[in-house]
Coordinates of C-alpha atoms and ligand atoms in Angstrom, one line a residue:
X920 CA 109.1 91.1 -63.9
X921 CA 110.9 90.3 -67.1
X922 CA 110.6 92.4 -70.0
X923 CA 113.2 91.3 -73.0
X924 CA 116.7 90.5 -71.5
X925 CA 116.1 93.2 -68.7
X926 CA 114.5 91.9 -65.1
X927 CA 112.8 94.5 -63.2
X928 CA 112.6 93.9 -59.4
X929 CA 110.8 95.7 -56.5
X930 CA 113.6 96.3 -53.1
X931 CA 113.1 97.9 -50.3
X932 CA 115.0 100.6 -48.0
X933 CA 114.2 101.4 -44.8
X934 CA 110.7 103.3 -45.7
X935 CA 111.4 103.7 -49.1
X936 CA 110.5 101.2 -52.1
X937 CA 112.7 101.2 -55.0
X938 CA 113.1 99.9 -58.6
X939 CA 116.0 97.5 -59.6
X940 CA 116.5 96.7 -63.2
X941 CA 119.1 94.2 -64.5
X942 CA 120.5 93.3 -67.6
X943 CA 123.0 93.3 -70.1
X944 CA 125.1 96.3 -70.1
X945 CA 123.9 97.1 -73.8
X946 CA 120.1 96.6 -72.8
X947 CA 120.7 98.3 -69.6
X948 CA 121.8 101.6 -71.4
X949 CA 118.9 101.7 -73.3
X950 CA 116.9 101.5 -69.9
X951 CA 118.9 104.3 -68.6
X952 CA 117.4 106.8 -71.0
X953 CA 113.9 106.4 -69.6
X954 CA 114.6 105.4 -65.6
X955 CA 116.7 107.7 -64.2
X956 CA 119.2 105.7 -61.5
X957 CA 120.9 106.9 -58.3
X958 CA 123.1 103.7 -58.1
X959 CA 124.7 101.8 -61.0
X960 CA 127.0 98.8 -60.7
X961 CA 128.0 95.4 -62.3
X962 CA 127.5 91.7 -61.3
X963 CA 128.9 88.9 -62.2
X964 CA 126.7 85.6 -62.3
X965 CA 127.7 82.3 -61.9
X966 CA 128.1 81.6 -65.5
X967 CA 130.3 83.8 -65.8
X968 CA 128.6 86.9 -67.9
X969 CA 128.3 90.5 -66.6
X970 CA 125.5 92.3 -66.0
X971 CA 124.8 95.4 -64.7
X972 CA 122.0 96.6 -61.8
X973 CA 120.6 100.0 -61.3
X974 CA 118.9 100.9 -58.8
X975 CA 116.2 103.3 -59.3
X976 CA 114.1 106.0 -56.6
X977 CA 110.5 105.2 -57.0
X978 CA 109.6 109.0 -58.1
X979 CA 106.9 110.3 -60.6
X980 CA 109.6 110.2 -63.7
X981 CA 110.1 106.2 -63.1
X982 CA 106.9 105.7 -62.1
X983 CA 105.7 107.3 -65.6
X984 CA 108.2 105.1 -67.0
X985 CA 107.5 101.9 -65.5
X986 CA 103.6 102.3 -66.8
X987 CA 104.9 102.8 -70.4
X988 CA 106.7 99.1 -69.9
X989 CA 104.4 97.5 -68.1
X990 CA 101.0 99.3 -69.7
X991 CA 99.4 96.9 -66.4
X992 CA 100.4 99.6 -64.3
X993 CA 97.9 102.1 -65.3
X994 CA 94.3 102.4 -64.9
X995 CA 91.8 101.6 -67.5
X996 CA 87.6 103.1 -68.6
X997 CA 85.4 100.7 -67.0
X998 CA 82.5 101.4 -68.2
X999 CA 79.6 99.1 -66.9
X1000 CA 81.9 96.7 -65.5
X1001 CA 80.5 96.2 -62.1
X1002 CA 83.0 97.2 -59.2
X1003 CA 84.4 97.9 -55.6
X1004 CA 86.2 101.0 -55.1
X1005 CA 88.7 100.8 -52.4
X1006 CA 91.0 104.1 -50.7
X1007 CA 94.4 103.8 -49.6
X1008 CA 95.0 106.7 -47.3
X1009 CA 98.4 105.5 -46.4
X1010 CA 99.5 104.8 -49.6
X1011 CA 100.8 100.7 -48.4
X1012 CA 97.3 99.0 -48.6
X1013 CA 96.9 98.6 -51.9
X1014 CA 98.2 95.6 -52.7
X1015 CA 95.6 94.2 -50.1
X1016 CA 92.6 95.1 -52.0
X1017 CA 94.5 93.7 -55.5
X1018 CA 94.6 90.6 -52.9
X1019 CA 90.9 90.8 -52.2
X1020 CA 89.4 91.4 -55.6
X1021 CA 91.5 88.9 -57.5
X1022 CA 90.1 86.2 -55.1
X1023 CA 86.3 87.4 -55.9
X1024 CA 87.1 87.7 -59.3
X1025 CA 85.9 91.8 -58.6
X1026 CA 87.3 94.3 -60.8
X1027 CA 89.1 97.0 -58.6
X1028 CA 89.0 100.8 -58.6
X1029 CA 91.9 101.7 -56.7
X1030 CA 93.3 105.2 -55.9
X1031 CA 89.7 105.9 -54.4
X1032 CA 90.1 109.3 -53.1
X1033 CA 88.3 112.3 -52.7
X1034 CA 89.8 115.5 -53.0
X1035 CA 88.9 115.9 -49.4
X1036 CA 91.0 113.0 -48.5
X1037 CA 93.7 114.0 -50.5
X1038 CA 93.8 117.7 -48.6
X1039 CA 93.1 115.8 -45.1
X1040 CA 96.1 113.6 -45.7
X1041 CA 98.4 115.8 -47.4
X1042 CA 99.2 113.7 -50.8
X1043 CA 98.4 115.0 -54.4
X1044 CA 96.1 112.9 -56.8
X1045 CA 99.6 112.4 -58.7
X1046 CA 101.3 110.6 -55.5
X1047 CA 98.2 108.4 -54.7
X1048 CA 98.4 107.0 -58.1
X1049 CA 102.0 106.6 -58.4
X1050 CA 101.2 104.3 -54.9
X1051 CA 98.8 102.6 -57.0
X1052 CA 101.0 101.5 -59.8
X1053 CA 103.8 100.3 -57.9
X1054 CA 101.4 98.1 -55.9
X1055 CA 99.6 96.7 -59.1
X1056 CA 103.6 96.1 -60.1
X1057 CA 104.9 94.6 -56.9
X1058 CA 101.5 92.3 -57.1
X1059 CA 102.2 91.2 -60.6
X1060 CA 98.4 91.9 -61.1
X1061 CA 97.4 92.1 -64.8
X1062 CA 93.6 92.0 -64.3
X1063 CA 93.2 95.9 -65.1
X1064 CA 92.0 98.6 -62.5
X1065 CA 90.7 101.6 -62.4
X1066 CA 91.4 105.1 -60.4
X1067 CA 88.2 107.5 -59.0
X1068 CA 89.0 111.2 -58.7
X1069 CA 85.9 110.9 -56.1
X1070 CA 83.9 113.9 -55.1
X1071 CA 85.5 116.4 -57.3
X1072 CA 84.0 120.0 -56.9
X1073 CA 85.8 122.3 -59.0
X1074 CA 87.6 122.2 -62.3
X1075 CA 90.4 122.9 -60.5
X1076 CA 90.2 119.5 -59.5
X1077 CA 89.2 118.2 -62.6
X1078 CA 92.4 119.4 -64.0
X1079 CA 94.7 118.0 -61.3
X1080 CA 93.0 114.6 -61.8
X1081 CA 93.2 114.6 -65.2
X1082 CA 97.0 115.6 -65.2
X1083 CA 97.8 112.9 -62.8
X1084 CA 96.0 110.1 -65.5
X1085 CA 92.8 109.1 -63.3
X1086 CA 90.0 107.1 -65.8
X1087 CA 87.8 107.7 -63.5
X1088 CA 85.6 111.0 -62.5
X1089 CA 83.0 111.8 -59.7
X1090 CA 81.5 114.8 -60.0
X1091 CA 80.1 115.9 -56.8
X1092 CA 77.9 118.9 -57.3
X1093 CA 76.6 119.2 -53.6
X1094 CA 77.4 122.4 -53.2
X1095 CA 74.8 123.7 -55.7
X1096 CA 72.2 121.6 -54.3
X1097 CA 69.5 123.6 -53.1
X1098 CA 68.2 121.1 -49.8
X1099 CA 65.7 124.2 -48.7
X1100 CA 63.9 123.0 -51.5
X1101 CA 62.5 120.0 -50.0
X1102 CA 60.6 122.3 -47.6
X1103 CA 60.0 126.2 -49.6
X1104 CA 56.8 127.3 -50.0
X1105 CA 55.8 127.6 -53.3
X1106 CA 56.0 131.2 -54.0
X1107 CA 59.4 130.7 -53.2
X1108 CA 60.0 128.1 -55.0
X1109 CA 58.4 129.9 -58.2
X1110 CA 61.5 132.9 -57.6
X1111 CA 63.9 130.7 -57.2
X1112 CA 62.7 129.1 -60.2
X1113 CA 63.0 132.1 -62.1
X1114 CA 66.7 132.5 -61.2
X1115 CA 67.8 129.1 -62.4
X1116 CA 70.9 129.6 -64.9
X1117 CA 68.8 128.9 -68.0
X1118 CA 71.5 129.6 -70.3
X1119 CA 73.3 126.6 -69.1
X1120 CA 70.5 124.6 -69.0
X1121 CA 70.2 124.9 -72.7
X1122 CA 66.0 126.4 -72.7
X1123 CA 63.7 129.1 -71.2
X1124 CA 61.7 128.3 -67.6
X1125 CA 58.7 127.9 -70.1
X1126 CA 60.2 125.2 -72.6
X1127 CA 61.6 123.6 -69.4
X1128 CA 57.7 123.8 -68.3
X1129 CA 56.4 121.8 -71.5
X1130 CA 59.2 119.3 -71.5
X1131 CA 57.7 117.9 -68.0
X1132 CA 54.5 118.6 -67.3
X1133 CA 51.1 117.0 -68.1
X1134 CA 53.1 114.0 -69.3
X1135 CA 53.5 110.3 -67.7
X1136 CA 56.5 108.6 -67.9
X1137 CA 56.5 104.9 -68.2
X1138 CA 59.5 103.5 -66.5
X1139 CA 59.3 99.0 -66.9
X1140 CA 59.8 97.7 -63.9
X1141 CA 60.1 93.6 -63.8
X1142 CA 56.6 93.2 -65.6
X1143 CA 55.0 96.6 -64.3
X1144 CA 55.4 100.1 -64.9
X1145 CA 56.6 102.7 -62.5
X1146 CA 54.7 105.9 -63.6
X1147 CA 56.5 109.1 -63.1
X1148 CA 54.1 112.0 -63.0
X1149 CA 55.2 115.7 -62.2
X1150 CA 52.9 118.0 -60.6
X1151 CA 53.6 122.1 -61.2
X1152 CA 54.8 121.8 -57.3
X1153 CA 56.7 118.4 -57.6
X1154 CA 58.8 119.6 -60.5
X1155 CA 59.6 123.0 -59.2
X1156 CA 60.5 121.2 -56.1
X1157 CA 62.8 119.1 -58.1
X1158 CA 64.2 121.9 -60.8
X1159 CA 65.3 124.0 -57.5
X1160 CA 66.9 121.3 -55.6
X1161 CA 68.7 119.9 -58.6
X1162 CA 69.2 122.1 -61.5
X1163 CA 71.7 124.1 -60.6
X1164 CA 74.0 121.2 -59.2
X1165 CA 73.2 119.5 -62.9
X1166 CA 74.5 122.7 -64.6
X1167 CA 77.6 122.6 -62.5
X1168 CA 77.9 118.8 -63.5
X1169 CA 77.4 119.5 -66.9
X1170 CA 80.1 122.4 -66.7
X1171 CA 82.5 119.7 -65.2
X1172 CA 81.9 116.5 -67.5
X1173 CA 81.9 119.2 -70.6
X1174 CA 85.6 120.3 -69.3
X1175 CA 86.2 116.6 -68.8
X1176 CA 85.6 116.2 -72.4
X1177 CA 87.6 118.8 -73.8
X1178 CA 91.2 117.4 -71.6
X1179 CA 90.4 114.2 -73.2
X1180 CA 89.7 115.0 -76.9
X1181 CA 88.7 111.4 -78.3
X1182 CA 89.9 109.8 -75.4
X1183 CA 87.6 108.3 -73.1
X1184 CA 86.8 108.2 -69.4
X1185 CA 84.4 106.8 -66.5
X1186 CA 82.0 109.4 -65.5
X1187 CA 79.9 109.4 -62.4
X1188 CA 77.9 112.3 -60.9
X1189 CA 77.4 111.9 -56.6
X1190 CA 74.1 113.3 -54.8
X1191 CA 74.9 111.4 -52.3
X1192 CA 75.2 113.2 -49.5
X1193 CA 71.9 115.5 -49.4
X1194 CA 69.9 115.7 -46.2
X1195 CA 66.7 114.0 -47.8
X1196 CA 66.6 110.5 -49.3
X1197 CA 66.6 110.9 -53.0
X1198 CA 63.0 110.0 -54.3
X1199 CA 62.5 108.1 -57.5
X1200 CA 60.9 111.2 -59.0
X1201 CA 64.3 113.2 -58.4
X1202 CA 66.1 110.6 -59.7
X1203 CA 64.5 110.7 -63.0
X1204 CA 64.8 114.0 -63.5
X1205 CA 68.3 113.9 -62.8
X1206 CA 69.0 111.4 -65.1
X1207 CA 66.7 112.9 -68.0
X1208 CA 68.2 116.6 -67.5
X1209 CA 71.6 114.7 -68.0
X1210 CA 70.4 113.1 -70.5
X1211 CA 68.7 115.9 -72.6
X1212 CA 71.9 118.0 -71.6
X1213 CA 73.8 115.3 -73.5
X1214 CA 76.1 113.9 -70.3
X1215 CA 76.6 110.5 -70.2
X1216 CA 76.7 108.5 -66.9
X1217 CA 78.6 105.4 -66.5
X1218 CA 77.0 105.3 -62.6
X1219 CA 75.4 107.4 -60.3
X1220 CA 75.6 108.0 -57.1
X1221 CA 72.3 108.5 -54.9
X1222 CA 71.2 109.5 -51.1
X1223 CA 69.7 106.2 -50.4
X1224 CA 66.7 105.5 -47.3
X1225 CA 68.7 104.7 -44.4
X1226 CA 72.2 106.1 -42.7
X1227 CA 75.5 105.6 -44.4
X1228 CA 77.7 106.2 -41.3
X1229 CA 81.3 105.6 -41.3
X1230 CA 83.0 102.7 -41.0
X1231 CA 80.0 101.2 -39.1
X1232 CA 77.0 99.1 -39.9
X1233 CA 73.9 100.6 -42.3
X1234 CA 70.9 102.3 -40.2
X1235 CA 67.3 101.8 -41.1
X1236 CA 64.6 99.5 -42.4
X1237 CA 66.0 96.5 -44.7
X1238 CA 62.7 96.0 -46.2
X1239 CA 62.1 99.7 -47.5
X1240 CA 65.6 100.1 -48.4
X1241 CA 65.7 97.1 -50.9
X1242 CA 62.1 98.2 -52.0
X1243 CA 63.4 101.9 -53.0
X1244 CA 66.6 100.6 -54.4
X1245 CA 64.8 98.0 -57.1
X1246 CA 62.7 101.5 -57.9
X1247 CA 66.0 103.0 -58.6
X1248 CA 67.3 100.3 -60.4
X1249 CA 64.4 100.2 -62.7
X1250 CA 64.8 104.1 -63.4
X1251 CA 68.9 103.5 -64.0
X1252 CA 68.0 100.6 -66.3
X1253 CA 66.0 102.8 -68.0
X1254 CA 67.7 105.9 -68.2
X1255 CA 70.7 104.8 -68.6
X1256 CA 71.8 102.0 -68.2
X1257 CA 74.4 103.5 -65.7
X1258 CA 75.4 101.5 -62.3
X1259 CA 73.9 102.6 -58.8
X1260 CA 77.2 104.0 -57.1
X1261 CA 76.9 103.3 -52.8
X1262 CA 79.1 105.7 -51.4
X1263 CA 80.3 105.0 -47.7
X1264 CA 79.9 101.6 -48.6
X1265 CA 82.0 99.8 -46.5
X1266 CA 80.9 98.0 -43.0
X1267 CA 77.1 98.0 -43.9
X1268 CA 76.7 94.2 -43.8
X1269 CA 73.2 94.0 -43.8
X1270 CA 72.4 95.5 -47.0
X1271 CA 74.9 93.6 -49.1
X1272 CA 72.9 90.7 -49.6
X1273 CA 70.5 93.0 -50.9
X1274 CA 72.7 95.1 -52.9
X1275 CA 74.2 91.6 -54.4
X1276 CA 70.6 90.7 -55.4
X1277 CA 69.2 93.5 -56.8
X1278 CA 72.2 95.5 -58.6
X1279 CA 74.8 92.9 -58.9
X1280 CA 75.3 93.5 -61.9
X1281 CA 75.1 97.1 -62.3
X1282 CA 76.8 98.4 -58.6
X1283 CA 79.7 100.4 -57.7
X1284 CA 80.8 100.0 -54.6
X1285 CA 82.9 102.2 -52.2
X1286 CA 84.6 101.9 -49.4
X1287 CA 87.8 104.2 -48.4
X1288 CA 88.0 104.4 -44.7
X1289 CA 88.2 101.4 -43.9
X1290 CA 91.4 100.4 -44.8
X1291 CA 92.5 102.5 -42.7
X1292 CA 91.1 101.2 -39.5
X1293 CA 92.8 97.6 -40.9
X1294 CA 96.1 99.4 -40.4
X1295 CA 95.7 100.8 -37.0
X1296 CA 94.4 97.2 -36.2
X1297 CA 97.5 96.3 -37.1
X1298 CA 98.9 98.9 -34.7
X1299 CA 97.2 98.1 -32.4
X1300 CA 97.9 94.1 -32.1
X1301 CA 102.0 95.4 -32.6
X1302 CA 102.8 98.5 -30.4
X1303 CA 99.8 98.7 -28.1
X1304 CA 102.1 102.2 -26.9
X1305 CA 101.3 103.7 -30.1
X1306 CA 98.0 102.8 -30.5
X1307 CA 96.6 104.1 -27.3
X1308 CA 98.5 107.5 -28.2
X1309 CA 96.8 107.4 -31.8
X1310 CA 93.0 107.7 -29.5
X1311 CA 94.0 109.6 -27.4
X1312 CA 95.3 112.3 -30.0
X1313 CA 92.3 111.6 -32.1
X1314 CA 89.5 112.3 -29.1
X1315 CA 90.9 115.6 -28.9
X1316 CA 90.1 116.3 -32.1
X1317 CA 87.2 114.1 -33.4
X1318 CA 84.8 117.5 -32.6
X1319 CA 86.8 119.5 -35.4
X1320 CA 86.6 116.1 -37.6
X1321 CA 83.4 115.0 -37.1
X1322 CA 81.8 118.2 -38.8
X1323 CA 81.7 116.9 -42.1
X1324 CA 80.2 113.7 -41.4
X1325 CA 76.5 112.7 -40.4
X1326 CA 77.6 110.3 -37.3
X1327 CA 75.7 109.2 -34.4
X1328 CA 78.9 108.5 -32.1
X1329 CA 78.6 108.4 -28.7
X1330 CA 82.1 109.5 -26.9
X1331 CA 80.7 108.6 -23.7
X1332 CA 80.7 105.1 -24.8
X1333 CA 84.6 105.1 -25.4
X1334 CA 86.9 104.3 -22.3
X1335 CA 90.1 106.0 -21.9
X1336 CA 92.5 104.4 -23.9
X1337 CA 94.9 104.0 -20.6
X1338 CA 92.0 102.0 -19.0
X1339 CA 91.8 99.3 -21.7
X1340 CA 94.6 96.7 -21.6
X1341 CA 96.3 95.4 -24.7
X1342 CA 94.5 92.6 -25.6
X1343 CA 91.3 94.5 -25.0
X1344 CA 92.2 97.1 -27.6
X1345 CA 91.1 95.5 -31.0
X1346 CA 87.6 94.7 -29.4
X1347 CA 87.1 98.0 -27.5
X1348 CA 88.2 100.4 -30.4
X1349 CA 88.3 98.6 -33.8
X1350 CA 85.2 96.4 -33.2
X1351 CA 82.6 98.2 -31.5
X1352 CA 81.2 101.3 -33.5
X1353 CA 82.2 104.2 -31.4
X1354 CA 85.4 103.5 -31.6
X1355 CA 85.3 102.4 -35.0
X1356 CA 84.1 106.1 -35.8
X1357 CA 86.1 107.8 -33.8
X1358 CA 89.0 106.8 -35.5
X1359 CA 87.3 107.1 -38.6
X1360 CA 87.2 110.5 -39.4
X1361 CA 90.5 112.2 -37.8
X1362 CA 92.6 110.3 -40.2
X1363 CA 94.0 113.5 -41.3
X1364 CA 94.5 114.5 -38.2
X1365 CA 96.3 111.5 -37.2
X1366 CA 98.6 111.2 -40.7
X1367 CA 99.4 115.0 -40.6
X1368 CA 100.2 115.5 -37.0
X1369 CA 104.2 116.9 -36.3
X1370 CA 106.2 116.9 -33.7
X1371 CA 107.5 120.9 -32.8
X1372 CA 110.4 119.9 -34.6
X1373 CA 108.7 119.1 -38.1
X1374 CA 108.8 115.8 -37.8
X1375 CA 105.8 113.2 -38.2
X1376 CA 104.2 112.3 -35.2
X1377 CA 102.8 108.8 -35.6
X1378 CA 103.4 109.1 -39.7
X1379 CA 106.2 107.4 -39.6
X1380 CA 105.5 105.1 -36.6
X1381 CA 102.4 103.8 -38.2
X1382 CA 104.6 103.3 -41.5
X1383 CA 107.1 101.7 -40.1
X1384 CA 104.9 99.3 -38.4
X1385 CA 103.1 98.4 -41.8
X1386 CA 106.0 97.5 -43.7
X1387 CA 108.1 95.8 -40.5
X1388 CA 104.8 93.5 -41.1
X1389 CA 103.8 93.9 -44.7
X1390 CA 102.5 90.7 -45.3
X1391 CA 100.2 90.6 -41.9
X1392 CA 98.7 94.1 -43.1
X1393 CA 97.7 92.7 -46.4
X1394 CA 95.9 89.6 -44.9
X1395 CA 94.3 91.8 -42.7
X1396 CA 92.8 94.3 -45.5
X1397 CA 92.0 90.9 -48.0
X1398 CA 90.3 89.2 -45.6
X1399 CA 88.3 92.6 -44.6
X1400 CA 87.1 93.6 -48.1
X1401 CA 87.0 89.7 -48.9
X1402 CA 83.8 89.8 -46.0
X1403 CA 82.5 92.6 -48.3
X1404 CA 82.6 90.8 -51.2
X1405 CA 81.6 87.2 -49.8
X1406 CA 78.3 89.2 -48.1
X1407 CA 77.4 90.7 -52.0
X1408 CA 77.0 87.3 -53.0
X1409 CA 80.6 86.7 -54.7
X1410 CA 82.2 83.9 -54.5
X1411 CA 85.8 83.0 -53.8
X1412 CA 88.0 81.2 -56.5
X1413 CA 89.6 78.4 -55.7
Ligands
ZN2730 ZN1 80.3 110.1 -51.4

């Protein structure tokens, strides 16, 4: 990449990448200030004329640096801009998904990552960025991205986003969800009620009261109306399930606004992962608390009809799904506008068409884990040794895992890994669900494991492996979230 006189180049050593720049010795000193070098040295080019090289580690300080040249490398407010989200647990697939959404003319969100993910795997919001923005460099991509702090619980994590530059911000306010709600009787419902935190919600239980019942909304929906009507029992349903969780959102977003003064960022608020489907009634009241709270949604994330498992194909009726989703689409239209966010989004084939159709225009899409699985693919098809040691590690500890996933898997249906030979292995544990799931969820498991020595147990192995074959491992996650996008209804550029 050129910038003036001074060439900046991308090398790597052993493991590590690194950042060369060369120039003029003048120009190069100027450089020096802002990159800070651990080799320096001249050259002489066959004109004759000196220049000088430094070579530079790829750490947080150059990184920083390397985004105020090349303002390319950082992430950008989206707003409405439709989009895929894609996670790179490992840090080396990014420039796979640039790959991808360049050919499908997607805009990217990049350094997907739940704080969860981030604990699981060890690395700080900061160092999955910094991954990100040396990809976007090393791809020469200019087309903008953005970066999701996903499923962020606490301002604690709010602030350790913020401070590593995310645009993006999904609050996930599940833990104030109330999900006994769905089945209390009303008198406790009518306590609980009581014990709301009014003061946050900005009004008394009684104004609350007035604001929703004996009313009919009118939502348009393609030529008809979808009537929202609350009943005392509907809404009090509703309030308890949600209002807390929406004062903890508001809480969040209002924090949000005070890190970033005038500046501005994506905001997106997850119910995703209730045990209920969320109704079209909820919905509406979640968007019009946020609303009269004054929070502004660029998308939202929803429990959908259906099963969002891991990694594996969407459960349930097509028919009711893509009846329930043009509902919600109708109410986000609306409300908002704000995009329908899909979380768990990758693998589920047979809704895409659907989600293409009906929210094209207004969808977020995620998908994190799935990357992942690309890369042991990889693995798999390169040191079959390796591989079969990565399952057998990970069925010892897919019960611990599993636990904070919904998953059907069936370990009965997964053969020892010693049983399968090589060229069996792809099909056996990449292709068919079990597998797929299995390997799924103890990610962490798998990148954290050490040696009683400190040292990585397959870490460095399965590192080693995707750069020996860099090129291979980007085809592999392209062409995988190139399906995705292909299935949505996008087509590829020439
Ligand atoms: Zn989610």
């Amino acid at each position: 990449m050129k910038d003036g006189e001074l060439t900046f180049l991308l090398i790597r050593e052993g493991q590590k990448r690194k950042l060369v720049i060369i120039g003029p010795t003048e120009r190069l000193g100027e450089a020096s200030k802002e990159f800070t070098a651990e080799e320096e040295g001249g050259l002489n080019t066959e004109e004759g004329e000196t220049l000088r090289y430094r070579i530079c580690p790829c750490n947080h300080q150059n990184i920083e640096a390397l985004r105020r040249r090349f303002p390319y490398t950082k992430p950008k407010v989206i707003g409405l801009t439709p989009a895929i989200g894609m996670g790179d647990r490992i840090g080396l697939a990014t420039p796979g998904h640039i790959r991808a959404a360049v050919r499908f003319g997607v805009f990217p969100v990049l350094a997907q990552q739940s704080i969860r993910e981030m604990i699981r795997t060890g690395r700080t919001p900061r160092e999955v960025l910094d991954d990100v923005s040396v990809a976007v460099f090393q791809e020469g991509y200019r087309g903008g991205f953005s970066a999701d702090a996903d499923h962020l619980k606490t301002i604690e994590d709010v602030e350790a986003t913020f401070k590593a530059g995310y645009t993006m911000y999904t609050i996930d306010p599940s833990d104030y969800v109330d999900g006994e709600a769905d089945s209390d009787d009303l008198e406790t419902l009518e306590a609980k009620f009581k014990r709301l935190p009014w003061d946050e919600l900005g009004c008394s239980g009684e104004e609350f009261l007035k604001l929703y019942l004996d009313k009919s909304f009118k939502v348009p929906a393609g030529g008809q109306t979808l009537e929202i009507k609350f009943s005392r029992e509907s809404l009090l349903r509703a309030a308890v399930k949600y209002s807390a969780a929406i004062a903890h959102t508001v809480r969040l977003a209002r924090h949000l606004q005070s890190l970033f003064k005038d500046g501005s960022f994506d905001l997106e608020m997850s119910v995703d992962e209730t045990e209920n489907p969320t109704t079209p009634l909820e919905h509406f009241f979640i968007a019009s608390e946020l609303r009269r709270l004054g929070v502004k949604v660029q998308s939202l994330a929803l429990r959908y009809v259906g099963r969002f498992e891991k990694a594996i194909d969407y459960i349930g009726d097509l028919k009711e799904f893509e009846r329930t989703l043009r509902e919600h689409a109708f109410i986000a239209k609306h409300m908002g506008p704000y995009k329908l966010s899909v979380h768990s989004g990758s693998d589920k084939f047979s809704i895409y068409p659907i989600l293409g159709r009906v929210v094209g225009g207004m969808l977020h899409l995620k998908t994190s884990g799935t990357s992942y699985l690309e890369a042991l693919r990889l693995v798999a098809r390169h040191d079959p040794k390796l591989f079969r040691e990565i399952v057998e590690y990970s069925l010892g500890c897919f019960d611990r895992d599993r636990r904070s996933y919904h998953l059907t898997t069936d370990l009965s249906a997964i053969p020892n890994p010693r049983d399968v030979p090589d060229e069996e292995l792809e099909e056996v544990f990449l292709n068919r669900g079990d597998g797929r799931q299995l390997l799924h969820v103890t990610y962490g498991s798998i990148l954290t494991a050490k040696r009683s020595d400190g040292s990585w147990l397959f870490k460095d192995r399965i590192r080693s492996i995707l750069i020996e074959n860099e090129e291979e491992h980007y085809e592999l996650v392209a062409s995988h979230l190139g399906r995705h996008m292909k299935a949505l209804g996008l087509s590829e550029k020439a």
